[in-house]
Amino acid sequence: MEEPRPLLQLTGATVRFGAEAAIDGVAFRMFPGEVHSLMGENGAGKSTLIKAITGAIPLDAGVLRIGDDVVRFRTPHDAQAAGISTVYQEIDLLPNLTVAENICLGREPRRFGAIDWGAMRERARAVLTDLGLDIDPASVLGTHSLAVQQLIAIARAISTDVRVLVLDEPTSSLDVDEVAELFRVMRDLTQRGVAILFVSHFLEQVYEICDRITVLRGGRLVGEYVPSELLRIDLVQKMLGRSAAELGTRARSEPAPPEATPVIQGTDITRAPGIHGATVGLAEGEVLGLAGLLGSGRTELARAMSGIDRLDAGIITISGQPVDLTSPRRAISLGVVYSSENRRTEGIISELSVQENITLALQAERGIFRRMRPQRRRELAMSWIEALDIRPADPDRRAGTLSGGNQQKVLLARLLALSPRIIVLDEPTRGIDVGAKVEIQNLVGELADNGLSVVFISAELEEVLRVANRVAVLRSGRVVETLPSESLTVDSLMALVAQPDEYSEVASLAASDPSDGRTE
């Protein structure tokens, strides 16, 4: 059977940043009606290739064809006009506008020269219905969770006459049901002839949804493969250039003895609307995993115990002494630091250098009248670059140009420079490749071995079990179980986090009848 002609084809694609080639002579093609995965470590050139396809950066060499036509995109608008839509990992929408305004932004229906708001809402509703989403188009985007915002970003992307849809880590903020719904929509789009470029670090998702895989390593093409003909272990080896076993994994230390005094303890923590009387403790040198579905309160509990969000009720003790974590600054002064799941808006400052990002929190703690000497800043930055193996080892490089895994290391360096006792890591490996993931996991273990107490949150239950000594299971804003990792499997942990919770039903009854659930 003759192979169909590619809908999109790159040959000899090269992009340079100075003397460095981010991609070098790469060939890539996509066919109508297929889902194609682009795989590789952070820094392999995936993002650069995507930006070249979508008009965000020009090719220094090579040819891009859409159908039979040779094209050269000068801007993302040119790519959109050719039928290429993109949804990036970091949601790039306007939270202060409505859902309908975000979906139709730049393409607003007009009547007599003015925006037709009714037609806009109906258009948005039709797109959302196609995604199986029951979302009010008139609601403000910022009132929705990150997961819903991700789906709305996808709705915006497919609201045009799309021929090629690029999804860069679209499932990183979605739960199992939402991923299944997204895959349903993707399959529906491929039946219409749309070619979908799916970038994900979840291998099981790649093998479930993709028809073809292209692997990059070091900016060069390794090969193009059919998933059914490529074992997962072979895919990892092609991505890394070495076997996964060569990376090495740290053995977990034993859980702290039950009588150990928690270095930090939260008792009956309440923070509306996400946390309702949660109790959790963390021992010195322990990694405590927080596991739960989206909306279970994982992030809300982490933020409450890090001084990011103030408590409505409950007590936090550090080394047995009650403390009032009224702000992140207060928490830092007590040795508690927090790394957000949202690297772009609450983490890395892209325009600053690696050195400036690493020393930022330490300088803020010292204040504007005790400025660090330039030589001291550079020495400090270089020491952490070496200790965490941040690549490239250039303190003057703009942090936003680093791969996701190396950006996460820069964030860790910033926090560790404060010499904390407790570090709270919210999704520290989200959106980074398998090699960088293992490095971060091993680093977390080494920190705990050196006496640092770590709260570790991940949507990947297998990762939680691999890293944590104990796992606290959250449902409906409460900690319902705290168990040693060694007593759990992925299946048993999934059963715990997915189990229906009676609290939500009781809360619903209490909300409908104020007399229910009332205490004297």
Coordinates of C-alpha atoms in Angstrom, one line a residue:
M1 CA 0.0 0.0 0.0
E2 CA 1.4 3.4 -1.0
E3 CA 2.1 5.7 1.9
P4 CA 0.1 8.9 1.9
R5 CA 1.9 12.2 1.2
P6 CA 2.9 14.1 4.4
L7 CA 0.7 17.0 5.4
L8 CA 3.7 18.7 7.0
Q9 CA 7.4 17.9 6.2
L10 CA 10.7 19.4 7.4
T11 CA 14.0 18.5 5.7
G12 CA 17.4 19.6 6.9
A13 CA 15.9 21.8 9.7
T14 CA 18.6 23.7 11.5
V15 CA 18.3 26.4 14.1
R16 CA 21.3 28.0 15.8
F17 CA 21.6 30.2 18.8
G18 CA 25.0 31.8 18.3
A19 CA 27.5 29.1 17.6
E20 CA 25.3 26.4 19.2
A21 CA 22.9 24.4 17.0
A22 CA 19.6 23.7 18.9
I23 CA 18.5 21.4 16.1
D24 CA 20.9 20.3 13.3
G25 CA 19.7 18.9 10.0
V26 CA 16.5 17.4 11.4
A27 CA 14.0 15.6 9.2
F28 CA 10.4 15.4 10.4
R29 CA 7.0 14.6 8.8
M30 CA 3.4 14.4 9.8
F31 CA 0.6 12.6 7.9
P32 CA -3.1 13.5 7.8
G33 CA -5.2 11.8 10.5
E34 CA -2.3 10.7 12.7
V35 CA -1.1 11.5 16.2
H36 CA 2.6 11.9 16.1
S37 CA 4.8 12.0 19.2
L38 CA 8.0 14.0 19.5
M39 CA 10.3 12.4 22.1
G40 CA 13.6 13.3 23.7
E41 CA 15.3 14.5 26.8
N42 CA 15.0 18.1 27.9
G43 CA 17.5 20.0 25.7
A44 CA 17.0 17.5 22.8
G45 CA 15.5 20.2 20.6
K46 CA 11.8 19.4 20.8
S47 CA 10.8 22.9 21.8
T48 CA 13.0 24.4 19.1
L49 CA 11.5 22.1 16.5
I50 CA 8.0 23.0 17.6
K51 CA 8.8 26.8 17.5
A52 CA 10.2 26.4 14.0
I53 CA 7.0 24.6 12.8
T54 CA 4.7 27.2 14.5
G55 CA 6.6 30.3 13.3
A56 CA 7.9 31.4 16.7
I57 CA 11.5 31.2 15.4
P58 CA 12.9 31.1 11.8
L59 CA 14.9 28.2 10.4
D60 CA 18.6 29.0 9.7
A61 CA 18.6 26.2 7.2
G62 CA 16.1 23.6 5.8
V63 CA 12.8 23.5 4.1
L64 CA 9.3 23.4 5.6
R65 CA 6.4 22.1 3.4
I66 CA 2.7 22.2 4.1
G67 CA 1.2 19.8 1.6
D68 CA 2.9 20.5 -1.7
D69 CA 3.8 24.1 -0.8
V70 CA 7.1 25.3 0.5
V71 CA 6.4 27.8 3.3
R72 CA 8.5 30.1 5.4
F73 CA 6.7 31.4 8.5
R74 CA 7.9 34.8 9.8
T75 CA 5.5 34.9 12.7
P76 CA 3.1 32.5 14.6
H77 CA 0.2 34.3 12.8
D78 CA 1.6 33.0 9.5
A79 CA 1.5 29.5 10.8
Q80 CA -2.0 29.9 12.2
A81 CA -3.1 31.2 8.8
A82 CA -1.7 28.0 7.3
G83 CA -3.8 25.9 9.7
I84 CA -1.2 25.2 12.5
S85 CA -2.5 25.7 16.0
T86 CA -0.5 25.2 19.2
V87 CA -1.3 24.6 22.9
Y88 CA 1.8 25.0 25.0
Q89 CA 2.5 23.3 28.3
E90 CA 2.3 26.6 30.2
I91 CA -1.2 28.0 29.7
D92 CA -1.0 31.2 27.7
L93 CA -4.5 32.7 28.2
L94 CA -5.8 35.8 29.9
P95 CA -7.3 34.9 33.3
N96 CA -9.1 38.2 33.7
L97 CA -11.2 37.6 30.6
T98 CA -14.2 35.3 30.2
V99 CA -13.9 31.8 28.7
A100 CA -15.7 33.0 25.5
E101 CA -13.3 35.9 25.2
N102 CA -10.3 33.7 25.5
I103 CA -11.6 31.2 22.9
C104 CA -12.5 33.9 20.4
L105 CA -9.6 36.3 21.2
G106 CA -8.5 38.0 18.0
R107 CA -11.4 36.3 16.1
E108 CA -14.4 38.0 17.8
P109 CA -17.7 37.9 15.8
R110 CA -18.8 41.4 14.9
R111 CA -22.1 43.0 14.0
F112 CA -22.3 46.6 12.7
G113 CA -18.6 47.0 13.6
A114 CA -19.1 46.0 17.3
I115 CA -18.4 42.7 19.0
D116 CA -21.4 40.5 19.0
W117 CA -21.2 39.1 22.5
G118 CA -24.1 36.7 22.1
A119 CA -22.6 35.2 19.0
M120 CA -19.3 34.9 20.7
R121 CA -20.7 33.0 23.7
E122 CA -22.6 30.7 21.3
R123 CA -19.5 30.0 19.3
A124 CA -17.5 29.3 22.4
R125 CA -20.3 27.0 23.8
A126 CA -20.3 25.0 20.5
V127 CA -16.5 24.4 20.8
L128 CA -16.8 23.5 24.4
T129 CA -19.6 21.1 23.7
D130 CA -17.5 19.4 21.1
L131 CA -14.9 18.8 23.8
G132 CA -17.6 17.4 26.1
L133 CA -17.2 20.3 28.6
D134 CA -20.0 21.8 30.5
I135 CA -18.4 25.2 31.2
D136 CA -20.2 28.6 31.2
P137 CA -18.7 30.6 28.4
A138 CA -19.5 33.8 30.4
S139 CA -17.5 32.7 33.4
V140 CA -14.1 34.3 34.1
L141 CA -11.2 32.0 33.1
G142 CA -9.2 32.7 36.3
T143 CA -12.0 31.2 38.4
H144 CA -11.3 27.7 36.9
S145 CA -8.7 25.2 37.9
L146 CA -5.5 24.7 35.9
A147 CA -6.9 21.5 34.4
V148 CA -10.0 23.3 33.1
Q149 CA -7.9 26.1 31.8
Q150 CA -5.8 23.6 29.8
L151 CA -8.9 22.2 28.2
I152 CA -10.1 25.7 27.4
A153 CA -6.7 26.4 25.7
I154 CA -7.3 23.3 23.6
A155 CA -10.8 24.5 22.8
R156 CA -9.4 27.8 21.5
A157 CA -6.8 25.9 19.4
I158 CA -9.5 23.8 17.6
S159 CA -11.9 26.7 17.2
T160 CA -10.2 27.6 13.9
D161 CA -9.8 25.6 10.6
V162 CA -7.0 23.6 12.0
R163 CA -4.9 21.2 9.8
V164 CA -2.0 20.6 12.2
L165 CA -2.6 20.7 16.0
V166 CA 0.5 20.9 18.3
L167 CA -0.1 19.8 21.9
D168 CA 2.9 20.5 24.1
E169 CA 2.4 18.5 27.4
P170 CA -1.4 19.0 27.3
T171 CA -2.1 16.3 29.9
S172 CA 0.3 17.5 32.6
S173 CA -2.5 19.1 34.6
L174 CA -5.3 16.6 33.8
D175 CA -6.6 13.7 35.8
V176 CA -7.4 10.3 34.3
D177 CA -10.9 11.1 33.2
E178 CA -9.9 14.4 31.7
V179 CA -7.1 12.7 29.8
A180 CA -9.6 10.1 28.4
E181 CA -11.8 13.0 27.3
L182 CA -8.9 14.7 25.6
F183 CA -7.9 11.5 23.8
R184 CA -11.5 11.1 22.6
V185 CA -11.4 14.6 21.1
M186 CA -8.0 13.9 19.5
R187 CA -9.3 10.8 17.9
D188 CA -12.3 12.7 16.6
L189 CA -10.0 15.3 15.1
T190 CA -7.8 12.7 13.4
Q191 CA -10.9 11.2 11.8
R192 CA -11.4 14.6 10.2
G193 CA -7.9 14.4 8.8
V194 CA -6.2 16.7 11.3
A195 CA -2.5 15.8 12.1
I196 CA -1.7 16.1 15.8
L197 CA 1.8 16.6 17.2
F198 CA 1.6 15.2 20.8
V199 CA 4.5 16.0 23.1
S200 CA 4.4 14.2 26.5
H201 CA 6.8 12.6 29.0
F202 CA 4.2 10.1 30.0
L203 CA 5.3 7.0 28.0
E204 CA 2.0 5.1 28.7
Q205 CA 0.0 8.0 27.1
V206 CA 2.4 8.1 24.1
Y207 CA 1.9 4.4 23.5
E208 CA -1.9 4.7 24.0
I209 CA -2.7 7.5 21.6
C210 CA 0.2 7.9 19.1
D211 CA 0.6 6.3 15.6
R212 CA 4.2 7.4 15.1
I213 CA 7.1 8.5 17.2
T214 CA 10.1 10.7 16.3
V215 CA 13.1 10.7 18.7
L216 CA 15.5 13.6 19.0
R217 CA 18.8 13.6 21.0
G218 CA 21.2 16.5 21.2
G219 CA 19.4 18.4 18.5
R220 CA 19.7 15.6 16.0
L221 CA 17.3 13.1 14.6
V222 CA 17.6 9.6 16.1
G223 CA 14.8 8.0 14.1
E224 CA 11.1 7.7 13.3
Y225 CA 9.3 4.7 14.8
V226 CA 5.9 2.9 15.0
P227 CA 5.0 2.4 18.7
S228 CA 3.9 -1.2 18.2
E229 CA 7.4 -2.0 16.8
L230 CA 9.4 -0.3 19.6
L231 CA 9.6 -1.5 23.1
R232 CA 9.4 1.2 25.8
I233 CA 12.8 0.3 27.2
D234 CA 14.3 0.7 23.7
L235 CA 12.5 4.1 23.4
V236 CA 14.1 5.3 26.6
Q237 CA 17.5 4.1 25.5
K238 CA 17.2 5.9 22.2
M239 CA 16.1 9.1 24.0
L240 CA 19.0 9.0 26.5
G241 CA 21.7 7.4 24.4
R242 CA 22.2 5.0 27.3
S243 CA 20.0 2.5 29.1
A244 CA 17.8 3.6 32.0
A245 CA 19.7 1.3 34.3
E246 CA 22.8 3.3 33.7
L247 CA 21.2 6.4 35.3
G248 CA 21.0 4.6 38.7
T249 CA 18.3 5.1 41.3
R250 CA 18.6 5.8 45.0
A251 CA 17.3 3.4 47.5
R252 CA 14.8 4.9 49.9
S253 CA 15.9 5.3 53.5
E254 CA 13.8 3.8 56.2
P255 CA 10.8 5.7 57.6
A256 CA 11.3 7.7 60.8
P257 CA 10.4 5.8 63.9
P258 CA 6.8 6.5 65.1
E259 CA 8.0 8.2 68.3
A260 CA 10.1 10.8 66.4
T261 CA 9.0 14.4 67.0
P262 CA 7.7 15.8 63.7
V263 CA 9.9 18.7 62.4
I264 CA 6.7 20.2 61.1
Q265 CA 3.1 19.2 62.0
G266 CA -0.2 20.5 60.7
T267 CA -3.2 19.8 62.8
D268 CA -6.8 20.3 61.6
I269 CA -5.6 22.6 58.8
T270 CA -8.5 24.4 57.1
R271 CA -8.3 26.7 54.2
A272 CA -11.5 27.3 52.2
P273 CA -12.4 26.0 49.8
G274 CA -9.7 23.3 49.3
I275 CA -8.7 22.0 52.8
H276 CA -11.0 20.8 55.6
G277 CA -9.4 19.7 58.8
A278 CA -6.3 18.0 57.4
T279 CA -3.7 16.7 59.7
V280 CA -0.2 15.7 58.6
G281 CA 3.3 15.5 60.0
L282 CA 6.8 15.3 58.6
A283 CA 9.9 13.9 60.4
E284 CA 13.5 15.1 60.0
G285 CA 15.2 13.6 57.0
E286 CA 11.9 12.2 55.7
V287 CA 10.3 12.4 52.3
L288 CA 6.5 12.6 52.7
G289 CA 4.5 12.1 49.5
L290 CA 1.1 13.8 49.1
A291 CA -1.1 11.7 46.8
G292 CA -4.6 12.5 45.6
L293 CA -6.7 13.3 42.6
L294 CA -6.9 16.8 41.1
G295 CA -9.1 18.8 43.5
S296 CA -8.1 16.6 46.5
G297 CA -6.3 19.5 48.2
R298 CA -2.7 18.5 47.6
T299 CA -1.5 21.9 46.5
E300 CA -3.7 23.8 48.9
L301 CA -2.3 21.9 51.9
A302 CA 1.3 22.4 50.7
R303 CA 0.7 26.2 50.2
A304 CA -1.0 26.5 53.7
M305 CA 1.9 24.7 55.4
S306 CA 4.4 27.0 53.6
G307 CA 2.9 30.3 54.5
I308 CA 1.7 31.0 51.0
D309 CA -2.0 31.0 52.0
R310 CA -3.1 31.9 55.4
L311 CA -5.1 29.4 57.5
D312 CA -8.8 29.7 58.3
A313 CA -8.3 27.3 61.2
G314 CA -5.8 24.8 62.5
I315 CA -2.3 24.8 64.1
I316 CA 1.1 24.4 62.6
T317 CA 4.0 23.4 64.9
I318 CA 7.7 23.3 64.0
S319 CA 9.8 21.1 66.3
G320 CA 6.8 21.0 68.7
Q321 CA 6.4 24.8 69.0
P322 CA 3.2 26.5 67.5
V323 CA 4.1 29.0 64.8
D324 CA 2.1 31.5 62.8
L325 CA 3.0 31.3 59.1
T326 CA 1.5 34.6 58.1
S327 CA 3.6 34.9 54.9
P328 CA 6.2 33.2 52.8
R329 CA 8.8 35.5 54.4
R330 CA 7.8 34.3 57.8
A331 CA 8.0 30.6 56.7
I332 CA 11.4 31.1 55.2
S333 CA 12.7 32.6 58.4
L334 CA 11.6 29.4 60.1
G335 CA 13.3 27.2 57.5
V336 CA 10.3 26.3 55.4
V337 CA 10.5 26.9 51.6
Y338 CA 8.1 26.1 48.8
S339 CA 8.5 25.3 45.1
S340 CA 5.3 25.9 43.0
E341 CA 3.9 23.5 40.4
N342 CA 3.7 26.5 38.1
R343 CA 7.3 27.2 37.1
R344 CA 6.5 30.0 34.7
T345 CA 4.4 32.3 36.9
E346 CA 5.6 31.4 40.4
G347 CA 9.1 30.2 39.8
I348 CA 11.7 31.0 37.1
I349 CA 12.0 34.6 36.0
S350 CA 12.8 33.9 32.4
E351 CA 14.4 37.2 31.5
L352 CA 17.0 37.0 34.4
S353 CA 20.2 35.0 34.2
V354 CA 20.7 31.7 35.9
Q355 CA 22.9 33.5 38.5
E356 CA 20.3 36.1 39.2
N357 CA 17.6 33.4 39.6
I358 CA 19.7 31.3 42.0
T359 CA 20.6 34.3 44.3
L360 CA 17.3 36.0 44.1
A361 CA 15.7 34.7 47.3
L362 CA 18.9 35.0 49.3
Q363 CA 19.3 38.6 48.3
A364 CA 15.6 39.3 49.1
E365 CA 16.2 37.9 52.5
R366 CA 19.2 40.1 53.1
G367 CA 17.3 43.2 52.0
I368 CA 18.2 46.0 49.6
F369 CA 20.7 47.6 52.0
R370 CA 22.9 44.4 52.3
R371 CA 23.6 43.7 48.7
M372 CA 25.8 40.7 47.9
R373 CA 29.1 41.4 46.3
P374 CA 29.1 40.4 42.6
Q375 CA 32.0 38.0 43.1
R376 CA 30.1 36.3 46.0
R377 CA 26.9 36.0 43.9
R378 CA 28.9 34.4 41.1
E379 CA 30.7 32.0 43.4
L380 CA 27.4 31.0 45.0
A381 CA 25.7 30.4 41.6
M382 CA 28.6 28.4 40.3
S383 CA 28.7 26.2 43.4
W384 CA 25.0 25.3 42.9
I385 CA 25.4 24.9 39.2
E386 CA 28.2 22.3 39.9
A387 CA 26.4 20.7 42.8
L388 CA 23.1 20.2 40.8
D389 CA 24.7 19.7 37.4
I390 CA 22.8 22.5 35.8
R391 CA 23.4 22.5 32.0
P392 CA 24.8 24.4 30.3
A393 CA 27.1 25.5 33.2
D394 CA 26.8 29.2 32.3
P395 CA 25.7 31.5 35.1
D396 CA 25.0 34.4 32.7
R397 CA 22.7 32.4 30.4
R398 CA 19.1 33.6 30.4
A399 CA 17.1 31.1 32.6
G400 CA 14.2 31.0 30.2
T401 CA 16.4 29.4 27.5
L402 CA 17.1 26.3 29.7
S403 CA 15.3 23.0 29.4
G404 CA 12.5 22.3 31.9
G405 CA 14.6 19.9 33.9
N406 CA 17.4 22.5 34.3
Q407 CA 15.0 25.2 35.1
Q408 CA 13.7 23.0 37.9
K409 CA 17.3 22.6 39.2
V410 CA 17.7 26.4 39.2
L411 CA 14.6 26.7 41.3
L412 CA 15.9 24.1 43.7
A413 CA 19.3 25.9 43.9
R414 CA 17.5 29.1 44.8
L415 CA 15.6 27.4 47.6
L416 CA 18.6 25.4 48.9
A417 CA 20.7 28.6 49.0
L418 CA 18.4 29.7 51.9
S419 CA 19.6 26.7 54.0
P420 CA 16.1 25.4 54.7
R421 CA 15.0 22.7 57.1
I422 CA 11.9 21.8 55.2
I423 CA 11.3 22.0 51.5
V424 CA 7.9 21.6 49.8
L425 CA 8.1 20.5 46.2
D426 CA 4.8 20.7 44.2
E427 CA 5.1 18.7 41.0
P428 CA 8.9 19.2 40.6
T429 CA 9.2 16.7 37.7
R430 CA 6.1 17.8 35.8
G431 CA 6.9 18.2 32.1
I432 CA 10.5 17.0 32.2
D433 CA 12.0 14.0 30.5
V434 CA 12.8 10.6 32.0
G435 CA 16.5 11.3 32.5
A436 CA 16.0 14.6 34.3
K437 CA 13.2 13.0 36.3
V438 CA 15.6 10.4 37.7
E439 CA 18.1 13.1 38.5
I440 CA 15.6 15.2 40.4
Q441 CA 14.3 12.1 42.3
N442 CA 17.8 11.1 43.3
L443 CA 18.5 14.7 44.4
V444 CA 15.5 14.6 46.6
G445 CA 16.7 11.4 48.2
E446 CA 20.2 12.9 48.8
L447 CA 18.7 16.0 50.4
A448 CA 16.7 13.8 52.8
D449 CA 19.8 11.6 53.5
N450 CA 21.5 14.9 54.6
G451 CA 18.7 15.7 57.1
L452 CA 16.4 17.9 55.0
S453 CA 12.7 17.2 55.4
V454 CA 10.8 17.1 52.0
V455 CA 7.1 17.2 51.1
F456 CA 6.8 15.7 47.6
I457 CA 3.7 16.1 45.4
S458 CA 3.3 14.3 42.1
A459 CA 0.3 13.3 40.0
E460 CA 2.4 10.2 39.1
L461 CA 1.7 7.7 41.9
E462 CA 4.6 5.4 40.8
E463 CA 6.9 8.4 41.3
V464 CA 5.4 9.2 44.8
L465 CA 6.1 5.6 45.8
R466 CA 9.6 5.6 44.4
V467 CA 10.6 8.8 46.2
A468 CA 8.7 9.0 49.5
N469 CA 9.2 7.2 52.8
R470 CA 5.5 7.6 53.7
V471 CA 2.5 8.7 51.7
A472 CA -0.4 10.9 52.9
V473 CA -3.5 10.2 50.9
L474 CA -5.9 13.2 50.4
R475 CA -9.5 13.1 49.5
S476 CA -11.9 16.1 49.6
G477 CA -9.4 18.3 51.4
R478 CA -8.7 15.8 54.2
V479 CA -5.8 13.4 54.9
V480 CA -7.6 10.1 55.1
E481 CA -4.5 7.8 55.4
T482 CA -0.8 8.1 56.0
L483 CA 1.1 4.9 55.2
P484 CA 4.7 3.6 54.7
S485 CA 5.5 3.5 51.0
E486 CA 6.8 -0.1 51.3
S487 CA 3.3 -1.2 52.2
L488 CA 1.7 0.2 49.0
T489 CA 1.6 -0.6 45.3
V490 CA 0.6 1.7 42.5
D491 CA -2.7 -0.2 42.3
S492 CA -3.4 -0.1 46.0
L493 CA -2.5 3.6 46.2
M494 CA -4.8 4.4 43.2
A495 CA -7.6 2.5 45.0
L496 CA -7.1 4.7 48.0
V497 CA -7.0 8.1 46.2
A498 CA -9.9 7.2 43.9
Q499 CA -12.2 5.8 46.6
P500 CA -15.5 7.7 47.0
D501 CA -15.4 10.0 50.1
E502 CA -18.3 10.3 52.4
Y503 CA -17.2 13.7 53.5
S504 CA -18.2 15.3 50.2
E505 CA -21.7 13.9 50.4
V506 CA -22.1 15.1 54.0
A507 CA -20.8 18.5 53.0
S508 CA -23.3 18.7 50.2
L509 CA -26.2 17.8 52.6
A510 CA -25.0 20.4 55.1
A511 CA -24.8 23.1 52.5
S512 CA -28.4 22.4 51.4
D513 CA -29.7 22.2 55.0
P514 CA -27.9 24.3 57.6
S515 CA -29.2 22.2 60.4
D516 CA -27.3 19.1 59.1
G517 CA -23.7 18.6 60.3
R518 CA -24.0 21.4 62.9
T519 CA -22.0 21.0 66.0
E520 CA -22.9 22.3 69.4

